Short mmCIF file of C-alpha atoms and ligand atoms in Angstrom, two decimals:
data_model
loop_
_atom_site.label_atom_id
_atom_site.label_comp_id
_atom_site.label_asym_id
_atom_site.label_seq_id
_atom_site.Cartn_x
_atom_site.Cartn_y
_atom_site.Cartn_z
CA MET W 15 73.95 -95.82 -75.38
CA GLU W 16 71.94 -98.49 -73.36
CA GLN W 17 69.76 -95.60 -71.84
CA LEU W 18 69.19 -94.01 -75.27
CA LYS W 19 68.07 -97.41 -76.69
CA GLU W 20 65.65 -97.79 -73.65
CA ARG W 21 64.22 -94.44 -74.29
CA ILE W 22 63.67 -95.10 -77.91
CA GLU W 23 62.01 -98.33 -77.08
CA LYS W 24 59.68 -96.73 -74.60
CA HIS W 25 58.73 -94.02 -77.12
CA ILE W 26 57.94 -96.57 -79.91
CA GLU W 27 56.01 -98.81 -77.62
CA THR W 28 53.99 -95.85 -76.18
CA ILE W 29 53.13 -94.49 -79.65
CA ALA W 30 52.33 -97.93 -80.83
CA THR W 31 49.49 -98.05 -78.22
CA TYR W 32 47.69 -95.23 -80.15
CA THR W 33 46.14 -97.56 -82.68
CA SER W 34 42.45 -98.08 -83.61
CA THR W 35 43.31 -101.79 -84.46
CA PRO W 36 44.91 -103.08 -81.27
CA GLY W 37 46.28 -106.58 -81.76
CA ASN W 38 46.37 -106.06 -85.55
CA GLY W 39 49.12 -103.45 -86.09
CA THR W 40 49.01 -99.70 -86.14
CA THR W 41 46.14 -97.87 -87.71
CA ARG W 42 46.62 -94.11 -86.98
CA LEU W 43 44.67 -91.98 -89.35
CA THR W 44 45.38 -88.33 -89.62
CA TYR W 45 43.24 -86.10 -87.15
CA SER W 46 41.83 -89.28 -85.60
CA LYS W 47 41.67 -89.88 -81.83
CA GLU W 48 44.95 -91.83 -82.12
CA ASP W 49 46.50 -88.94 -83.91
CA LEU W 50 45.40 -86.70 -80.99
CA GLN W 51 46.95 -89.15 -78.39
CA THR W 52 50.16 -89.39 -80.29
CA ARG W 53 50.38 -85.48 -80.86
CA ASN W 54 49.95 -84.99 -77.14
CA TYR W 55 52.54 -87.42 -76.42
CA ILE W 56 55.11 -85.88 -78.85
CA LYS W 57 54.24 -82.32 -77.57
CA GLU W 58 54.79 -83.42 -73.97
CA GLN W 59 58.20 -84.92 -74.81
CA MET W 60 59.18 -81.98 -76.82
CA LYS W 61 58.35 -79.59 -73.89
CA ALA W 62 60.21 -81.80 -71.38
CA ILE W 63 63.39 -81.16 -73.21
CA GLY W 64 63.03 -77.44 -73.39
CA LEU W 65 61.62 -77.16 -76.97
CA THR W 66 59.07 -74.50 -77.89
CA VAL W 67 56.12 -76.17 -79.39
CA SER W 68 53.85 -75.02 -82.14
CA GLU W 69 51.51 -76.44 -84.64
CA ASP W 70 50.65 -75.07 -88.21
CA GLY W 71 47.44 -75.00 -90.17
CA LEU W 72 47.76 -78.67 -91.03
CA GLY W 73 48.60 -79.82 -87.50
CA ASN W 74 52.27 -80.43 -88.24
CA ILE W 75 54.09 -80.26 -85.02
CA PHE W 76 57.41 -78.20 -84.42
CA GLY W 77 59.60 -78.28 -81.37
CA LYS W 78 62.13 -75.63 -81.59
CA LEU W 79 65.34 -74.96 -79.90
CA ASP W 80 66.39 -71.40 -80.56
CA GLY W 81 69.95 -70.64 -81.98
CA SER W 82 72.14 -67.88 -81.00
CA MET W 83 71.67 -66.11 -84.42
CA PRO W 84 68.28 -64.30 -84.47
CA ASP W 85 66.11 -65.13 -87.57
CA ALA W 86 68.56 -67.73 -88.74
CA PRO W 87 66.99 -70.76 -90.67
CA SER W 88 66.45 -74.03 -88.83
CA VAL W 89 68.01 -77.34 -89.19
CA MET W 90 64.93 -79.78 -89.11
CA ILE W 91 64.81 -83.41 -88.08
CA GLY W 92 61.71 -85.43 -88.23
CA SER W 93 59.34 -87.53 -90.01
CA HIS W 94 55.57 -88.42 -90.07
CA PHE W 95 53.37 -89.96 -87.26
CA ASP W 96 50.35 -91.13 -89.27
CA SER W 97 50.25 -94.85 -90.43
CA VAL W 98 48.78 -97.04 -93.18
CA PRO W 99 45.76 -99.17 -92.25
CA ASN W 100 47.08 -102.06 -90.18
CA GLY W 101 50.78 -101.03 -90.49
CA GLY W 102 53.71 -101.27 -88.20
CA ALA W 103 54.99 -99.36 -85.28
CA TYR W 104 58.08 -97.86 -86.91
CA ASP W 105 57.06 -96.38 -90.36
CA GLY W 106 57.14 -92.70 -89.42
CA PRO W 107 57.45 -92.81 -85.72
CA ALA W 108 61.02 -93.99 -85.76
CA GLY W 109 62.08 -90.76 -87.49
CA VAL W 110 60.01 -88.55 -85.09
CA VAL W 111 61.58 -90.48 -82.06
CA ALA W 112 64.99 -90.14 -83.54
CA GLY W 113 64.50 -86.27 -83.86
CA LEU W 114 63.26 -86.17 -80.27
CA GLU W 115 66.30 -88.01 -78.91
CA VAL W 116 68.58 -85.82 -80.97
CA ALA W 117 67.04 -82.86 -79.29
CA ASN W 118 67.46 -84.54 -76.01
CA LEU W 119 71.07 -84.92 -76.45
CA PHE W 120 71.49 -81.20 -77.27
CA TYR W 121 69.49 -80.66 -73.90
CA GLN W 122 71.31 -83.09 -71.83
CA HIS W 123 74.73 -81.86 -72.96
CA ASN W 124 73.63 -78.22 -72.92
CA VAL W 125 74.67 -77.79 -76.52
CA LYS W 126 73.99 -74.24 -77.77
CA PRO W 127 73.37 -74.08 -81.42
CA SER W 128 73.88 -70.92 -83.66
CA TYR W 129 71.20 -71.93 -86.03
CA PRO W 130 67.87 -73.27 -84.52
CA LEU W 131 67.17 -76.97 -84.29
CA GLU W 132 63.62 -77.91 -85.01
CA ILE W 133 62.04 -81.31 -84.42
CA VAL W 134 59.17 -81.84 -86.81
CA ALA W 135 56.31 -84.40 -86.67
CA LEU W 136 54.36 -84.38 -89.87
CA VAL W 137 50.82 -85.28 -90.70
CA GLU W 138 49.34 -87.47 -93.50
CA GLU W 139 52.42 -88.72 -95.24
CA GLU W 140 50.73 -92.01 -96.14
CA GLY W 141 47.66 -90.39 -97.57
CA SER W 142 45.73 -93.16 -95.77
CA ARG W 143 42.77 -90.92 -94.87
CA PHE W 144 42.65 -88.19 -97.54
CA GLY W 145 44.33 -89.87 -100.41
CA GLY W 146 47.58 -88.82 -102.34
CA GLY W 147 49.98 -88.38 -99.42
CA LEU W 148 52.95 -86.31 -98.35
CA MET W 149 50.34 -83.59 -97.32
CA GLY W 150 52.28 -82.29 -94.27
CA SER W 151 55.50 -81.62 -96.15
CA ARG W 152 53.75 -80.30 -99.24
CA GLY W 153 51.70 -78.00 -96.97
CA ILE W 154 54.99 -76.60 -95.35
CA THR W 155 56.72 -76.26 -98.73
CA GLY W 156 53.65 -74.42 -100.38
CA GLN W 157 52.93 -77.44 -102.56
CA LEU W 158 49.40 -78.06 -101.23
CA SER W 159 46.82 -75.97 -103.04
CA GLU W 160 44.01 -74.54 -100.86
CA ALA W 161 41.51 -76.36 -103.27
CA GLU W 162 43.03 -79.67 -102.60
CA PHE W 163 43.04 -79.01 -98.93
CA SER W 164 39.37 -78.02 -98.94
CA ASP W 165 38.15 -80.62 -101.64
CA SER W 166 39.80 -83.71 -100.27
CA MET W 167 37.58 -86.00 -98.40
CA ASP W 168 37.99 -89.13 -96.41
CA LYS W 169 35.72 -92.26 -97.01
CA ASP W 170 33.05 -90.73 -94.87
CA GLY W 171 32.97 -87.41 -96.71
CA ILE W 172 34.72 -85.51 -93.96
CA SER W 173 37.30 -82.81 -95.21
CA PRO W 174 40.58 -82.18 -93.51
CA LYS W 175 39.32 -79.00 -92.20
CA GLU W 176 36.45 -80.63 -90.36
CA ALA W 177 38.62 -83.41 -89.05
CA MET W 178 41.18 -80.94 -87.74
CA GLN W 179 38.45 -79.07 -85.96
CA GLU W 180 37.11 -82.25 -84.28
CA ILE W 181 40.42 -82.77 -82.53
CA GLY W 182 40.80 -79.18 -81.65
CA LEU W 183 43.34 -78.04 -84.32
CA ASP W 184 43.11 -74.67 -86.14
CA PRO W 185 43.02 -75.02 -89.89
CA SER W 186 43.14 -71.19 -90.34
CA LEU W 187 46.82 -71.02 -89.09
CA PRO W 188 49.48 -70.64 -91.89
CA LYS W 189 50.46 -73.93 -93.58
CA ALA W 190 53.40 -72.84 -95.81
CA ARG W 191 56.58 -71.35 -94.44
CA ASP W 192 59.17 -69.34 -96.16
CA PRO W 193 61.98 -71.75 -97.64
CA LYS W 194 64.27 -69.16 -96.09
CA THR W 195 63.46 -70.45 -92.63
CA MET W 196 64.84 -73.92 -93.54
CA LYS W 197 68.58 -74.63 -93.46
CA ALA W 198 68.38 -78.39 -93.77
CA PHE W 199 65.95 -81.34 -93.33
CA LEU W 200 67.21 -84.64 -91.80
CA GLU W 201 65.08 -87.79 -91.73
CA LEU W 202 65.72 -91.28 -90.21
CA HIS W 203 63.46 -93.88 -91.68
CA ILE W 204 63.25 -97.67 -91.57
CA GLU W 205 64.43 -99.18 -94.85
CA GLN W 206 61.13 -101.12 -95.52
CA GLY W 207 63.09 -103.53 -97.69
CA PRO W 208 65.56 -106.36 -97.24
CA ILE W 209 69.08 -104.81 -98.31
CA LEU W 210 70.55 -103.60 -95.07
CA GLU W 211 69.52 -106.76 -93.18
CA GLU W 212 70.92 -108.95 -95.90
CA LYS W 213 74.23 -107.06 -96.02
CA ASN W 214 74.22 -106.86 -92.26
CA ILE W 215 74.94 -103.16 -92.27
CA PRO W 216 73.31 -101.04 -89.73
CA ILE W 217 72.98 -97.70 -91.61
CA GLY W 218 72.06 -96.75 -95.23
CA VAL W 219 72.77 -93.27 -96.37
CA VAL W 220 70.12 -92.53 -98.95
CA GLU W 221 71.26 -91.34 -102.25
CA SER W 222 67.98 -90.95 -104.14
CA ILE W 223 64.32 -91.49 -103.72
CA VAL W 224 62.02 -92.97 -106.40
CA GLY W 225 59.52 -90.81 -108.33
CA LEU W 226 55.93 -91.85 -107.70
CA THR W 227 52.41 -90.96 -108.78
CA GLN W 228 49.03 -92.02 -107.58
CA TYR W 229 45.82 -92.16 -109.51
CA ASP W 230 42.12 -92.49 -108.29
CA ILE W 231 40.19 -94.43 -110.88
CA THR W 232 36.29 -94.61 -110.65
CA VAL W 233 34.44 -97.07 -112.81
CA LYS W 234 30.71 -96.47 -113.14
CA GLY W 235 28.22 -98.98 -114.48
CA GLN W 236 24.59 -99.88 -113.68
CA ALA W 237 23.31 -101.45 -110.48
CA GLY W 238 20.70 -104.10 -110.89
CA HIS W 239 19.30 -107.29 -109.46
CA ALA W 240 21.82 -110.20 -109.33
CA GLY W 241 19.18 -112.81 -110.02
CA THR W 242 16.93 -111.19 -112.63
CA THR W 243 19.41 -109.33 -114.89
CA PRO W 244 20.54 -111.54 -117.79
CA MET W 245 24.31 -111.83 -118.12
CA ASP W 246 24.44 -110.13 -121.59
CA ARG W 247 22.48 -107.02 -120.19
CA ARG W 248 24.74 -105.97 -117.55
CA SER W 249 27.17 -103.10 -117.02
CA ASP W 250 28.96 -104.44 -114.17
CA ALA W 251 31.49 -101.91 -112.78
CA LEU W 252 33.36 -104.48 -110.79
CA ILE W 253 33.84 -106.87 -113.76
CA ALA W 254 35.26 -104.02 -115.78
CA ALA W 255 37.54 -102.80 -112.96
CA ALA W 256 38.75 -106.42 -112.16
CA LYS W 257 39.74 -106.83 -115.85
CA MET W 258 41.69 -103.50 -115.89
CA ILE W 259 43.39 -104.23 -112.55
CA SER W 260 44.47 -107.79 -113.54
CA LYS W 261 46.34 -106.42 -116.66
CA LEU W 262 47.89 -103.26 -115.19
CA PRO W 263 50.88 -104.90 -113.58
CA ASP W 264 51.92 -105.90 -117.13
CA LEU W 265 52.56 -102.29 -117.85
CA ALA W 266 55.22 -102.04 -115.21
CA ILE W 267 56.71 -105.43 -115.99
CA THR W 268 57.01 -104.51 -119.74
CA GLU W 269 58.47 -101.06 -118.74
CA GLY W 270 61.13 -102.68 -116.60
CA ASN W 271 64.00 -100.62 -115.06
CA GLY W 272 62.56 -101.33 -111.59
CA THR W 273 59.19 -99.92 -112.50
CA VAL W 274 56.43 -100.94 -110.06
CA LEU W 275 52.69 -100.64 -110.06
CA THR W 276 50.18 -101.40 -107.35
CA THR W 277 46.47 -101.34 -106.92
CA GLY W 278 46.19 -101.23 -103.03
CA LYS W 279 42.66 -99.78 -102.58
CA LEU W 280 39.48 -101.07 -103.93
CA ASN W 281 35.86 -99.94 -102.92
CA VAL W 282 32.78 -101.63 -104.46
CA TYR W 283 29.41 -99.82 -104.29
CA PRO W 284 26.84 -100.52 -103.09
CA ASN W 285 28.76 -103.81 -101.98
CA GLY W 286 25.89 -105.92 -101.67
CA ALA W 287 26.08 -109.75 -102.46
CA ASN W 288 22.92 -109.72 -104.61
CA VAL W 289 23.45 -106.29 -106.33
CA ILE W 290 25.32 -105.79 -109.64
CA PRO W 291 28.13 -103.34 -108.67
CA GLU W 292 27.18 -99.84 -109.75
CA LYS W 293 30.50 -98.26 -109.01
CA VAL W 294 34.12 -99.20 -108.23
CA PHE W 295 36.80 -97.02 -106.95
CA PHE W 296 40.44 -98.08 -107.07
CA THR W 297 43.78 -96.66 -106.80
CA VAL W 298 47.08 -97.06 -108.93
CA ASP W 299 50.39 -96.29 -107.58
CA ILE W 300 53.39 -96.25 -109.99
CA ARG W 301 57.09 -95.73 -109.08
CA SER W 302 60.37 -95.77 -110.74
CA GLY W 303 63.80 -94.36 -110.25
CA LYS W 304 63.49 -92.77 -113.61
CA GLU W 305 60.81 -90.16 -114.57
CA GLU W 306 60.50 -91.24 -118.26
CA ASN W 307 59.39 -94.74 -117.11
CA ILE W 308 56.77 -93.22 -114.92
CA GLN W 309 55.53 -90.90 -117.64
CA HIS W 310 55.39 -93.78 -120.10
CA VAL W 311 53.30 -96.00 -117.83
CA ILE W 312 50.95 -93.13 -117.08
CA GLN W 313 50.40 -92.56 -120.77
CA GLN W 314 49.59 -96.40 -121.17
CA LEU W 315 47.42 -96.41 -118.26
CA LYS W 316 45.30 -93.62 -119.58
CA GLU W 317 44.90 -95.33 -122.92
CA TYR W 318 44.11 -98.60 -121.39
CA VAL W 319 41.59 -97.25 -119.14
CA GLU W 320 39.97 -95.29 -121.95
CA ASP W 321 39.46 -98.64 -123.90
CA TYR W 322 36.94 -99.73 -121.24
CA GLN W 323 34.60 -96.77 -121.79
CA GLY W 324 31.28 -97.72 -123.52
CA ASN W 325 28.60 -100.47 -123.07
CA GLY W 326 27.32 -98.64 -120.03
CA ILE W 327 30.64 -98.36 -118.47
CA GLU W 328 32.22 -94.89 -117.71
CA VAL W 329 35.74 -94.50 -116.40
CA ASP W 330 37.09 -91.48 -114.69
CA ILE W 331 40.81 -91.05 -113.82
CA GLU W 332 42.30 -88.47 -111.52
CA GLU W 333 46.00 -87.80 -110.53
CA LYS W 334 46.24 -87.44 -106.80
CA LEU W 335 50.05 -87.21 -106.39
CA TYR W 336 52.99 -86.76 -108.58
CA VAL W 337 56.47 -86.41 -107.18
CA GLN W 338 59.69 -86.64 -109.50
CA PRO W 339 62.50 -88.91 -108.42
CA LYS W 340 64.79 -86.96 -106.16
CA ALA W 341 68.68 -87.07 -105.52
CA LEU W 342 69.53 -85.94 -101.91
CA SER W 343 72.05 -83.27 -101.07
CA GLU W 344 75.51 -84.44 -101.65
CA THR W 345 76.84 -82.10 -98.90
CA VAL W 346 74.59 -83.71 -96.25
CA ARG W 347 75.29 -87.19 -97.47
CA THR W 348 78.97 -86.51 -97.09
CA LEU W 349 78.43 -85.12 -93.55
CA LEU W 350 76.30 -88.34 -92.69
CA LYS W 351 78.99 -90.63 -93.94
CA GLU W 352 81.73 -88.78 -92.05
CA GLN W 353 79.93 -88.90 -88.85
CA SER W 354 79.19 -92.67 -89.40
CA GLU W 355 82.81 -93.09 -89.74
CA HIS W 356 83.68 -91.11 -86.61
CA GLN W 357 81.17 -93.24 -84.70
CA ASN W 358 82.67 -96.51 -86.10
CA ILE W 359 79.29 -97.37 -87.42
CA SER W 360 79.38 -99.16 -90.87
CA TYR W 361 77.07 -97.78 -93.51
CA CYS W 362 76.42 -98.19 -97.24
CA SER W 363 74.61 -95.98 -99.81
CA ILE W 364 71.24 -97.05 -100.66
CA ASN W 365 68.29 -95.79 -102.83
CA SER W 366 64.71 -95.58 -101.56
CA GLY W 367 61.89 -97.27 -103.32
CA ALA W 368 59.46 -95.77 -100.80
CA GLY W 369 58.28 -92.14 -100.80
CA HIS W 370 59.20 -89.81 -97.97
CA ASP W 371 58.69 -86.36 -96.79
CA ALA W 372 62.38 -85.67 -97.41
CA MET W 373 61.75 -85.91 -101.17
CA VAL W 374 59.21 -82.99 -100.90
CA PHE W 375 61.70 -80.89 -98.90
CA SER W 376 64.53 -81.52 -101.11
CA ASP W 377 63.43 -78.99 -103.67
CA PHE W 378 63.60 -76.30 -100.93
CA THR W 379 66.45 -77.17 -98.74
CA ASP W 380 69.43 -79.46 -98.13
CA VAL W 381 67.96 -82.81 -97.34
CA GLY W 382 69.71 -86.00 -95.87
CA MET W 383 68.20 -89.36 -94.94
CA LEU W 384 69.32 -92.36 -93.08
CA PHE W 385 67.89 -95.88 -93.30
CA ILE W 386 68.06 -98.66 -90.64
CA PRO W 387 67.45 -102.35 -91.23
CA SER W 388 63.87 -103.68 -91.37
CA LYS W 389 63.47 -107.12 -90.03
CA ALA W 390 62.77 -109.52 -93.01
CA GLY W 391 62.44 -106.49 -95.19
CA LEU W 392 58.74 -106.17 -94.03
CA SER W 393 56.87 -102.90 -93.77
CA HIS W 394 53.29 -101.55 -94.19
CA CYS W 395 52.18 -104.58 -92.11
CA PRO W 396 51.96 -105.42 -88.35
CA GLU W 397 55.12 -107.58 -88.51
CA GLU W 398 57.28 -104.44 -89.34
CA TRP W 399 60.19 -104.27 -86.73
CA SER W 400 63.45 -102.59 -86.40
CA ASP W 401 66.00 -102.75 -83.71
CA ALA W 402 66.06 -99.84 -81.15
CA ALA W 403 69.84 -100.17 -81.15
CA ASP W 404 69.95 -99.30 -84.85
CA ILE W 405 67.80 -96.19 -84.23
CA ALA W 406 70.06 -95.24 -81.41
CA ASN W 407 73.14 -95.59 -83.82
CA ALA W 408 71.29 -93.25 -86.23
CA VAL W 409 70.47 -90.83 -83.39
CA GLU W 410 74.23 -90.55 -82.66
CA ILE W 411 75.13 -89.86 -86.28
CA LEU W 412 72.14 -87.42 -86.60
CA TYR W 413 73.17 -85.68 -83.38
CA GLN W 414 76.80 -85.06 -84.63
CA THR W 415 75.54 -84.03 -87.97
CA ALA W 416 73.01 -81.66 -86.51
CA LYS W 417 75.70 -80.18 -84.27
CA LYS W 418 77.77 -79.40 -87.49
CA LEU W 419 74.91 -78.13 -89.49
CA THR W 420 73.57 -75.79 -86.59
CA LYS W 421 77.19 -74.70 -85.87
CA ALA W 422 76.73 -75.72 -82.23
CA GLU W 423 79.34 -74.91 -79.50
C1 LIG P 509 54.98 -94.33 -98.08
O1 LIG P 509 55.32 -95.20 -97.31
C2 LIG P 509 55.04 -94.60 -99.54
O2 LIG P 509 56.21 -95.01 -99.95
O3 LIG P 509 53.92 -94.55 -100.12
MN1 LIG P 510 54.85 -95.72 -95.26
MN1 LIG P 511 57.12 -93.40 -93.84
#
């Protein structure tokens, strides 16, 4: 166990060095130099424990241990390895590392599965480079349209295809795979909230994941001189956007039922101190455990934004992501709970307020998810921290669960 914990710490520490913001958290954008460094590390680790490595047309990484049954579907374990800007070292990598260490236990104990075991490292879950998010898992499950893949752009106008080619990946490879090739998907993730730490419980077995949607909103006005344009002759895109943004949280508060709404990204153009803003781009992220709450807030958001049209202001609203709330597989949840009990690791049931690749897979295969405590409930920030001993616990549970699911000897 001590050795397992040390291996986990080393993986997490190594991957954390692949950041474009050293000293200020993890910034690992999809298909960046740091993505390439991380993918090389993950692929090396996979090869060292006897896995056959491949990448698909999105650069998702798969490390496969064949099962004794030819063409049988795989039990997949993994998570994503991109990060938010100035995020932490655990959101994503903890789940990839857990997958690697489950496969390492199969390797060390010479366990022969009947169904294949596949460790999966996914791209662009956060959407920090191309918007939206969950791109890797949506690609695998055929939920990413070719148009979305080719039309998305990062802030510098680079498309996913161009960015992939820049780091030597092949976007012409297949992206989607037949759901019949997937028997189950397991994901370990940090909780990203305070519940497990407050309850002093090391494992959360996830029951359900919130529904979420993301909108891009573009407000267009008229640029002009900050000194010479009278106040009553302006169409200031930033003032219009700021008025909208300051009122939007009220939609979620009035909706209640745990509905949340966030504007986390705001770009002002041309962004000059003495230029009246011509254009503003911002995001709206809405989440709730109940789809009707999300739907109602979306409808109000659209009406609200529409009200700002006119007087030289134009508003465009575009949906970037929509995922319904998801309940995870009862069979896998039961297995995870049984294995926690066998390992004498206490657990509780928990719901996820964050989105995860697991929710995308859950429409296509049996999905189970474990959470471990997050220090002070912090995530998506440099302070994000979880104990490697908790990851090691989760690895033990996932190992036993994977042995059952792969019908290993
Ligand atoms: C991912 O972290 C999300 O919940 O947006
Ligand atoms: Mn995240
Ligand atoms: Mn995550």
